[in-house]
Short mmCIF file of C-alpha atoms in Angstrom, two decimals:
data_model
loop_
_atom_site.label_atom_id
_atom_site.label_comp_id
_atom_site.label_asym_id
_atom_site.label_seq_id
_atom_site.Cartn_x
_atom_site.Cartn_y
_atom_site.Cartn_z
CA UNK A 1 36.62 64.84 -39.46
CA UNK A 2 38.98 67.93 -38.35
CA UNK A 3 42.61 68.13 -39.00
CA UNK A 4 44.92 69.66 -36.93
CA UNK A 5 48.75 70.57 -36.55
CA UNK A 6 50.09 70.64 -33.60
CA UNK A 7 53.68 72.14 -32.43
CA UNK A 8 56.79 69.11 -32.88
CA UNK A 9 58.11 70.35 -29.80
CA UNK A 10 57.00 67.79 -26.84
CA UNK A 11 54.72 65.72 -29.18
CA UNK A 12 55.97 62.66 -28.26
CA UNK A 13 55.12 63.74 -23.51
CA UNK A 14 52.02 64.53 -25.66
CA UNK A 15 51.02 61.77 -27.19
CA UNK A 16 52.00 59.72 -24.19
CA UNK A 17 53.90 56.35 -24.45
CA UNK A 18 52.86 53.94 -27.14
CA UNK A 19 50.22 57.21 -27.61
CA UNK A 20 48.83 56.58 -24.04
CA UNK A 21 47.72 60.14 -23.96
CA UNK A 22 45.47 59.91 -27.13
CA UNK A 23 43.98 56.59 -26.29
CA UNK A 24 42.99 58.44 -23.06
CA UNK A 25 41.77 61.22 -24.97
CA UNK A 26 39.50 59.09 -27.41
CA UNK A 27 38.08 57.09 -24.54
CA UNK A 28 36.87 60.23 -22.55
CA UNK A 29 35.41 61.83 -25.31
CA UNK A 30 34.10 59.02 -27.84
CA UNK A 31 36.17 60.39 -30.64
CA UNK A 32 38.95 58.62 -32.81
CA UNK A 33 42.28 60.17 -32.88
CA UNK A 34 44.92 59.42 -35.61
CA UNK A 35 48.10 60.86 -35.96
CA UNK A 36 50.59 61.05 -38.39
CA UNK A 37 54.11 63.31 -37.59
CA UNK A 38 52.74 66.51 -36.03
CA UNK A 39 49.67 66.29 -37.83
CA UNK A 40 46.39 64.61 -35.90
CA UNK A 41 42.69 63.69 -37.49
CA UNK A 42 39.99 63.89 -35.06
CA UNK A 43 36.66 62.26 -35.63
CA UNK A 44 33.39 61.42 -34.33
CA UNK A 45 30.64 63.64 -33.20
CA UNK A 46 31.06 67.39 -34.17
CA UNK A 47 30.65 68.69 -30.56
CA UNK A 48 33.37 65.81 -28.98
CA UNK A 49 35.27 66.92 -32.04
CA UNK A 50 35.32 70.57 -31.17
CA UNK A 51 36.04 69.94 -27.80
CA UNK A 52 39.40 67.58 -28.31
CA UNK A 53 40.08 70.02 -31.33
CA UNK A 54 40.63 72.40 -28.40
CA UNK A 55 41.92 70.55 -25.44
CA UNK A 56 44.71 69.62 -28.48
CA UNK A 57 45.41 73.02 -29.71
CA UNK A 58 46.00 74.30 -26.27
CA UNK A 59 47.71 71.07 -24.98
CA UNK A 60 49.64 71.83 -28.02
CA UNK A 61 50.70 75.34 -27.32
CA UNK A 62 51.88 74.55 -23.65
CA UNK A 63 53.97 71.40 -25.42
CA UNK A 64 55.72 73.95 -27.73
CA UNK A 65 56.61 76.34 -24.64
CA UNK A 66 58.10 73.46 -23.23
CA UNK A 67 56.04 71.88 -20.75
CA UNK A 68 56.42 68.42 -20.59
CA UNK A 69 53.11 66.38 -19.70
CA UNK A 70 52.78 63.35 -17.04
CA UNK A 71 49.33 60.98 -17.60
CA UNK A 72 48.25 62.50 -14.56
CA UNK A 73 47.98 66.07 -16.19
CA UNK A 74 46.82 65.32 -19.49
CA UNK A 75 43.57 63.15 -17.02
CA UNK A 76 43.67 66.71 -15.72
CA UNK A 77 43.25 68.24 -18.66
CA UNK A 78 40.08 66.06 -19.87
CA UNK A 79 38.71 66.80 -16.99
CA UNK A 80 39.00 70.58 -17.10
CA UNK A 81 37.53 70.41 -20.52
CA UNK A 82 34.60 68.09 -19.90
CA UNK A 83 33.65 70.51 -17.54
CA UNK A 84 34.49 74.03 -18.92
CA UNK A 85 35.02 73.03 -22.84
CA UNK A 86 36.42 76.81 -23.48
CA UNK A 87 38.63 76.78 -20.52
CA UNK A 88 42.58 78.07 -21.38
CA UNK A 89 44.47 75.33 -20.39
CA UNK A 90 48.35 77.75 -20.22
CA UNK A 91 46.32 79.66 -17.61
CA UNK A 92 45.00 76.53 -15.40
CA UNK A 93 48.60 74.56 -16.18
CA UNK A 94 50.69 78.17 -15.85
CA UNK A 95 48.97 80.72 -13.61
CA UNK A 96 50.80 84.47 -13.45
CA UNK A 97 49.30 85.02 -9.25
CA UNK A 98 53.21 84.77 -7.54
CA UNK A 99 51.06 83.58 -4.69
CA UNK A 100 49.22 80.98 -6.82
CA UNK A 101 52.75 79.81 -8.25
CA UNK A 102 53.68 78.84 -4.71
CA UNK A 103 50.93 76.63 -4.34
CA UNK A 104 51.84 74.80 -7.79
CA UNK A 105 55.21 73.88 -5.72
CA UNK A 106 53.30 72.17 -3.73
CA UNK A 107 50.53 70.53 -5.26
CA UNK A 108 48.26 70.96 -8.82
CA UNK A 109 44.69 71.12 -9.09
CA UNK A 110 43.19 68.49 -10.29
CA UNK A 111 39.98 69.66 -11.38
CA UNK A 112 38.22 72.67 -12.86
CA UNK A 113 36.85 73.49 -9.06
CA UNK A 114 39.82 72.81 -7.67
CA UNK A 115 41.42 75.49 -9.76
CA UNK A 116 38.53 78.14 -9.07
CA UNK A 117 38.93 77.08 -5.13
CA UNK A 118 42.46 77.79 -4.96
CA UNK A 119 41.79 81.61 -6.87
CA UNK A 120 38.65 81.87 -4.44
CA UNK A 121 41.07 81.56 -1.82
CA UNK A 122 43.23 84.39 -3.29
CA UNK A 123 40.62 86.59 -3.80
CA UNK A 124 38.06 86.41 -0.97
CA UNK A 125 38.63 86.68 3.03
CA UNK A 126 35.81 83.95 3.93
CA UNK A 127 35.42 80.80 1.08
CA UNK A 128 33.25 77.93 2.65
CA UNK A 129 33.51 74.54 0.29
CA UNK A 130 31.15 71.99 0.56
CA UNK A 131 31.74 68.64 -0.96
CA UNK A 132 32.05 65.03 -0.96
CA UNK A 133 35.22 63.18 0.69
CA UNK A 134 38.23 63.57 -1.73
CA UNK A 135 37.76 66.36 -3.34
CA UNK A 136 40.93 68.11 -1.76
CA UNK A 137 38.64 70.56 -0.02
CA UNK A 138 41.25 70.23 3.02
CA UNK A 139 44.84 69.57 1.03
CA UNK A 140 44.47 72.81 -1.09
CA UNK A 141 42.92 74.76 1.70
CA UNK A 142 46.50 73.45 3.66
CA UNK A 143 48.59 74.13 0.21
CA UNK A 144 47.37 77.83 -0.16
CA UNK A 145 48.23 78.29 4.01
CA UNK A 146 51.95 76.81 3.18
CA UNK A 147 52.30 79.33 0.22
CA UNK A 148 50.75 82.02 1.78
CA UNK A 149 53.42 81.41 5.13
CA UNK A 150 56.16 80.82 2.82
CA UNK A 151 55.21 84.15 0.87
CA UNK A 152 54.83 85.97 4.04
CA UNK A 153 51.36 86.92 3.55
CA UNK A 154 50.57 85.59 7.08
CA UNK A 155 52.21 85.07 10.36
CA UNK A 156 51.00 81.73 11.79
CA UNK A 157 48.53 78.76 10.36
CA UNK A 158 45.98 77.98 12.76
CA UNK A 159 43.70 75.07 11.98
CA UNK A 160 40.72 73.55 13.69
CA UNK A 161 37.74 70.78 13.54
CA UNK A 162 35.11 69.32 15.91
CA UNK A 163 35.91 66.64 18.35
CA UNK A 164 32.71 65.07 16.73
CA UNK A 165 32.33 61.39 15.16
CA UNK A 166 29.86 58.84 14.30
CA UNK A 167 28.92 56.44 17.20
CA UNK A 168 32.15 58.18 19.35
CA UNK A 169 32.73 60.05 22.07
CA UNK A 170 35.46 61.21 23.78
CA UNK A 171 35.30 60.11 26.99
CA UNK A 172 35.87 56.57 26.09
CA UNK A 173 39.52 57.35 24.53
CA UNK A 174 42.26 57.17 27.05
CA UNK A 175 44.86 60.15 28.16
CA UNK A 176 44.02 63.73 28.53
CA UNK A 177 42.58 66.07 26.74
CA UNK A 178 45.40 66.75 24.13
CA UNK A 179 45.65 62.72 24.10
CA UNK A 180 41.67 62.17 23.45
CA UNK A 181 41.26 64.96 20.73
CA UNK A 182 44.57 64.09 18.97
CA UNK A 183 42.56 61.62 16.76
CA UNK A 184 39.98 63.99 15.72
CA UNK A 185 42.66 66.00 14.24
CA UNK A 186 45.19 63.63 12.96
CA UNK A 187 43.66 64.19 8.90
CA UNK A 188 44.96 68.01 9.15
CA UNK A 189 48.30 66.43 10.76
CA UNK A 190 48.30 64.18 7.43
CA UNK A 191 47.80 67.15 4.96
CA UNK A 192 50.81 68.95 6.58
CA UNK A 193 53.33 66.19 7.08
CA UNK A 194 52.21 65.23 3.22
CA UNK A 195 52.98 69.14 1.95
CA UNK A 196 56.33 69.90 4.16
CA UNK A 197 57.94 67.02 6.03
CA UNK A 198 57.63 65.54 8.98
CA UNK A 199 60.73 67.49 10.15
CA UNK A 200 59.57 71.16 8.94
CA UNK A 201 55.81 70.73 10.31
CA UNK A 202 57.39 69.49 13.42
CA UNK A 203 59.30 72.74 14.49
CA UNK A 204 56.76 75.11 13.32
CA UNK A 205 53.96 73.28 15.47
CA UNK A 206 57.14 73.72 18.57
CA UNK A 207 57.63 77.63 17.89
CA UNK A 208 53.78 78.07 17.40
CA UNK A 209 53.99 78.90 13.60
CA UNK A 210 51.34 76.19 13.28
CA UNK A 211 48.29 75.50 15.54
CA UNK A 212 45.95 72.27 15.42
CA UNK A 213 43.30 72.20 17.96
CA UNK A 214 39.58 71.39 18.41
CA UNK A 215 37.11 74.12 17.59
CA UNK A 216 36.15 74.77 21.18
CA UNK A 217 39.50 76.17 21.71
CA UNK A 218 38.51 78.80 19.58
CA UNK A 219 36.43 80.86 21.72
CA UNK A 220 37.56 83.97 23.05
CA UNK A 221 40.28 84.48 20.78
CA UNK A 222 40.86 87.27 17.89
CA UNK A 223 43.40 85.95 14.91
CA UNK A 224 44.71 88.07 13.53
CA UNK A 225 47.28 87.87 9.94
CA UNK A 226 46.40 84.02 10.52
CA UNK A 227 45.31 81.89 7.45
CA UNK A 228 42.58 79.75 9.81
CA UNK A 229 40.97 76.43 8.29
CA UNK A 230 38.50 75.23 9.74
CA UNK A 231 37.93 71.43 8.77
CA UNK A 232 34.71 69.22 8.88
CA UNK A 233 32.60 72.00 9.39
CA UNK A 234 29.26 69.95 8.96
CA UNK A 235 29.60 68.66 12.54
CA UNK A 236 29.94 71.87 13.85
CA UNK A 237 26.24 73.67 15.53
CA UNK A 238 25.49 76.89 14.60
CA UNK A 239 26.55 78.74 17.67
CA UNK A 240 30.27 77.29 16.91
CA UNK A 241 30.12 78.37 13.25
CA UNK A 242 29.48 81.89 14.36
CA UNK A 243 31.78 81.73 17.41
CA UNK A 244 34.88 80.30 14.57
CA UNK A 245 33.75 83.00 11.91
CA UNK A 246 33.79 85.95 14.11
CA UNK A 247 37.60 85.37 15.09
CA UNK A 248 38.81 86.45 12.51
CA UNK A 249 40.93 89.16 12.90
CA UNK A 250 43.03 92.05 10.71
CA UNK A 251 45.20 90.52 7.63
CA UNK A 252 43.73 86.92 7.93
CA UNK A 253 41.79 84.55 6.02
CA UNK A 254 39.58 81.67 6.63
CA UNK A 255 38.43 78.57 4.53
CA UNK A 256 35.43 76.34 5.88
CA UNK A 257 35.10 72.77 4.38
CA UNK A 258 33.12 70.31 5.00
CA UNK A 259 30.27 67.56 3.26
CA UNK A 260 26.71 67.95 4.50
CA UNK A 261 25.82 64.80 3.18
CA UNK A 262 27.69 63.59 6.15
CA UNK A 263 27.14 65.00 9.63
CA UNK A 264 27.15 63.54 12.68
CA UNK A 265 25.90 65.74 15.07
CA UNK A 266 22.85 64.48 17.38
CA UNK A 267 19.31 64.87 15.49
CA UNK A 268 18.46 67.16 17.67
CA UNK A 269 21.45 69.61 16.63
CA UNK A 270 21.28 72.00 13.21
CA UNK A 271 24.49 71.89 11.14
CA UNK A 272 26.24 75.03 11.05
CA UNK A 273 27.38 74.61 7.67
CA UNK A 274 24.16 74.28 6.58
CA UNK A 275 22.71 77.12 8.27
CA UNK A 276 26.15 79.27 7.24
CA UNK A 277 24.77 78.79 3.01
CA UNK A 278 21.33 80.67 4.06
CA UNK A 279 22.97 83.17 6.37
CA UNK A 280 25.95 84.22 4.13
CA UNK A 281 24.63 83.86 0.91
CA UNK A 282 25.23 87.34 -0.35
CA UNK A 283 27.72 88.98 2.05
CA UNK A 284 30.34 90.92 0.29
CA UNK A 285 33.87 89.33 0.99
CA UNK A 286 32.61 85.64 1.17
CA UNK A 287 32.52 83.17 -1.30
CA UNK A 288 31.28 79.46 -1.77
CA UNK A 289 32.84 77.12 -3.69
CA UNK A 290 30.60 73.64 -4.58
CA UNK A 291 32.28 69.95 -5.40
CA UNK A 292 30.86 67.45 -6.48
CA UNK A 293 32.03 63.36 -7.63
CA UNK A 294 33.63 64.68 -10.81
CA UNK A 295 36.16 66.45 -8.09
CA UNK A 296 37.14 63.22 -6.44
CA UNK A 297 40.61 63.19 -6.90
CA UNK A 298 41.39 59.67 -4.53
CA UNK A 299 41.72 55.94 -6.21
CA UNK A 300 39.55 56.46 -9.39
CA UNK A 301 36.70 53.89 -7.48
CA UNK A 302 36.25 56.23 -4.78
CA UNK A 303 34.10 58.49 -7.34
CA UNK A 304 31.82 55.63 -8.20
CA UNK A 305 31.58 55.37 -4.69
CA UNK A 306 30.21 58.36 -4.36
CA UNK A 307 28.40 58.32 -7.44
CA UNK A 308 26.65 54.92 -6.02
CA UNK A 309 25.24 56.42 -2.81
CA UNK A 310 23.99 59.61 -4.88
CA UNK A 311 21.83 56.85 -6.95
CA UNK A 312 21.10 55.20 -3.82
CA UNK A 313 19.72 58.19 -1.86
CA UNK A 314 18.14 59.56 -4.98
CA UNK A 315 15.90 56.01 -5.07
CA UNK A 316 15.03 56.13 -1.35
CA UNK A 317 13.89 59.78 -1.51
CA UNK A 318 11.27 59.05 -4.65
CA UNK A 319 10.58 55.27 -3.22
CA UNK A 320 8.94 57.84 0.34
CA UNK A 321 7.11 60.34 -1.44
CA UNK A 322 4.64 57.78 -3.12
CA UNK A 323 4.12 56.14 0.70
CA UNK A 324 3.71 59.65 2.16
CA UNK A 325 1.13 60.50 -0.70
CA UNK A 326 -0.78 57.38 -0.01
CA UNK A 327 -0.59 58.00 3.72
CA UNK A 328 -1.80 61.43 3.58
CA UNK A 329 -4.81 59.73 1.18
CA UNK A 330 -5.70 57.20 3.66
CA UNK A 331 -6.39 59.79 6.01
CA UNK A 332 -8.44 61.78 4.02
CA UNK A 333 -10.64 59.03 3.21
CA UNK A 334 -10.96 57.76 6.80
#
């Protein structure tokens, strides 16, 4: 058992109503909490001890600074810790980057890859995430363009995705062109009526501020001091993934996101963002950023979601190698 005091400032956003917060706490990490006043007995297993010792003491020093905690952030915090048990909490709940504070107006990470996207953003020209659906690949990507418009850093947000779907195509939507690919784009439409209004978004996209538009319209341009996101970049080939890379112009940044477990190109047709991992691997000014179901950050089911189809296509890959073996066998001996 440890034994720990903790500041009396905030203790009681801490502890959560009817201690919410340290029933959440005990059920993430297998421990028993019990507190008495400002002082709090941990126990259970001396490595889940050490760990909520921690997430406490730092939880703890934020409290006494006067941060005041929602459910949501001390979920947040468990799940920092679970994945990076050393992690400093003030600097993942407080960061110093002025351009990293503007973000935090407009949305918190959520997870500890969330928070290293957001500072690969900062730091690097070119970040390409790849992960599952709802890991807020697109929404931060979105958040850090707002800040980074609102901060001045650019001039203009210019984002684009493939006109690409399962089992669609675009022939069989009615209207023009605008009117047929206006579907295809509506989730980046979402993320930046969701960050700035309906009303703000509006009369940017009107004086040009802010672009949405398929991929293809891409080509033959040069961007420059443009913070350009490109969006489901798995259904992109590889001669668009080089044709949307290589417009990028002085002062401007790009983020690629997308989830190769889900492209929809034709068979016949190579990902790009597969083929980008390989090609880029180790060019200076580029970083990748991976998420995976612990990232989910939609209805809490939505992980087990994706969680059940990693299970799922885990079995079907070893249930064929045993048939191919046998196959290969049954030649041999004929």
């Amino acid at each position: 058992m440890s034994r720990l005091t903790l500041a009396e400032e905030g203790l009681e956003s801490l502890f959560g109503a009817h201690d919410q917060n340290l029933k959440l706490i005990e059920q993430a990490f297998g421990v028993r909490l019990s507190a008495r006043g400002n002082e709090l007995a941990i126990d259970g297993e001396p490595e889940q001890v050490e760990r909520v010792r921690h997430l406490m003491t730092e939880l703890s020093t934020l409290s006494g600074k006067g941060v005041r905690f929602r459910t949501e952030d001390i979920r947040t915090a468990i799940r920092v810790t679970q994945q990076a048990p050393k992690m400093d909490l003030a600097e993942f709940f407080q960061p110093s980057d002025l351009l990293l504070s503007a973000v935090r107006q407009l949305i918190s990470p959520r997870s500890l890859n969330q928070h290293l996207y957001l500072k690969s953003m900062l730091r690097h020209d070119i970040v390409i995430s790849i992960g599952p659906a709802g890991t807020g690949k697109t929404f931060l990507a979105v958040a850090m363009a707002a800040a980074a418009l609102k901060e001045k850093k650019v001039r203009r947000i210019v984002l684009a995705r493939p006109a690409v779907e399962a089992g669609e195509k675009l022939g069989f939507l009615p209207g023009d062109l605008a009117e047929k690919v206006n579907p295809y784009l509506r989730p980046l439409y979402d993320s930046l009526y969701d960050l700035l209004g309906y009303e703000k978004v509006g009369a940017l996209l009107e004086r040009g501020i802010i672009e949405v538009a398929p991929i293809a319209f891409m080509r033959g341009r040069t961007l420059n001091e443009s913070f350009v996101i490109l969006d489901e970049a798995q259904n992109t080939t590889s001669e668009q993934m080089k044709m949307f890379l290589t417009r990028i112009g002085f002062g401007s940044k790009a983020v690629v996101n997308g989830d190769i477990t889900q492209v929809d190109l034709p068979s016949f047709q190579s990902s790009g963002l597969r083929e980008v991992q390989d090609v880029l691997e180790n060019v200076e000014g580029i970083d990748f950023v991976n998420f995976d179901r612990r990232d989910v950050v939609r209805h809490p089911v939505v992980q087990k979601v994706v969680a059940a189809y990693e299970r799922h296509e885990q079995l079907m890959a070893e249930s064929a190698q045993p048939s191919l073996s046998s196959s290969r066998t049954a030649v041999g001996v004929t």
